[in-house]
Amino acid sequence: MARVLVVEDDQFVRSALIRHLNDASHAVRSVGTALEALREVAQVGFDVVILDLGLPDLDGAEALKMLRGITDVPVIIATARDNENEIVRLLNDGADDYLVKPFSVEHLSARMAAVLRRSRGGGAGGGSGQGDAGERVLRVGGLAIDPLRRQAELDGALLDLTRREFDLLAFLAGRPGVVVARRELLAEVWQQSYGDDQTIDVHLSWLRRKLGETAARPRYLHTLRGVGVKLEPPKERQP
């Protein structure tokens, strides 16, 4: 059972979502405006938020930014907008997933389950729970990734990573120097058997910025076009 907040102003859609989620034994609260959503999230601990973009008081994209200012709760965007640039922007702003309306309740259930697995530690880098903490820290060059504490450092400085960025980095760090196919990243990090490569590209780009590199001048993250991605220590510069 998950605690779910539905943020949707269309009463018909809202009722249908509540009915489906209740039938699936989730504890559901619902609101119709962005300000109500912010108030609910600040007062109640939720496991996932389903956020519509077309809200009457504030655009859902702005509400997402405000939510990210106060909580790291997983947010699934539910929208009728299918513009690729906007979807990329939403992912950059902290959305964990998105669904384009109309969508089936089965599709929503699958996306919710994947998001909840990641947020509860079932995603990449979870570790086996054996050995001491020092043995579980993944080290690649100046990177140190602690899956249990969900912390990553670069040259001793703590990295400010989103949940998805951390899962992506930890998964690649567990396979240093190995080229990981995009299909495998979708399956292991996003818990999806299919998806858009653009989603991976967005998170890789975001992660690169935090590692102080670019796709044109990579240090740790290397993309092999048509093959996949690998993480490896920076090569020593020749004198």
XYZ file of N, CA, C and O in Angstrom, residues 16 19 40 69-70 72 90-91 94 111 120 130 145 171 205 216-217 229:
72
model
N -12.008 8.978 -11.161
C -11.574 7.705 -11.739
C -10.236 7.258 -11.141
O -10.045 6.078 -10.825
N -10.778 6.112 -7.499
C -11.435 4.801 -7.464
C -10.433 3.684 -7.786
O -10.383 2.661 -7.081
N -0.689 20.120 1.330
C -0.814 18.713 1.705
C 0.559 18.053 1.858
O 0.815 17.333 2.821
N 11.250 22.111 -3.985
C 11.875 22.965 -2.988
C 11.625 22.505 -1.566
O 12.343 22.913 -0.648
N 10.604 21.655 -1.373
C 10.256 21.246 -0.008
C 10.277 19.739 0.210
O 10.215 19.284 1.354
N 11.378 15.544 -1.573
C 11.949 14.684 -2.605
C 10.984 13.552 -2.959
O 11.377 12.554 -3.545
N 10.428 19.063 -17.897
C 9.841 18.527 -16.668
C 10.781 17.540 -15.986
O 10.928 17.545 -14.763
N 11.426 16.695 -16.771
C 12.391 15.761 -16.202
C 13.565 16.515 -15.590
O 14.066 16.167 -14.525
N 12.801 17.873 -12.182
C 12.677 16.963 -11.050
C 11.559 15.941 -11.116
O 11.355 15.202 -10.151
N 3.775 2.227 -13.847
C 4.692 3.342 -13.611
C 4.818 3.641 -12.114
O 5.904 3.932 -11.617
N 11.967 3.243 -2.610
C 12.090 2.422 -1.411
C 13.374 1.611 -1.384
O 13.525 0.700 -0.580
N 25.401 -6.991 3.254
C 26.426 -7.751 3.912
C 27.707 -6.946 3.952
O 27.936 -6.076 3.139
N 30.851 6.444 -4.074
C 29.401 6.322 -4.025
C 29.026 5.329 -2.928
O 29.467 4.173 -2.948
N 24.609 2.664 -10.498
C 24.540 1.492 -11.369
C 25.773 1.418 -12.262
O 26.390 0.351 -12.411
N 22.987 14.155 -19.176
C 23.428 15.539 -19.324
C 23.446 16.246 -17.982
O 24.396 16.970 -17.644
N 30.984 16.646 -24.923
C 32.099 16.900 -25.843
C 33.448 16.680 -25.173
O 34.422 16.292 -25.837
N 33.512 16.943 -23.864
C 34.758 16.773 -23.119
C 34.486 15.931 -21.862
O 34.465 16.435 -20.737
N 26.617 3.397 -22.599
C 27.315 4.362 -21.755
C 28.248 3.610 -20.806
O 27.920 2.510 -20.353
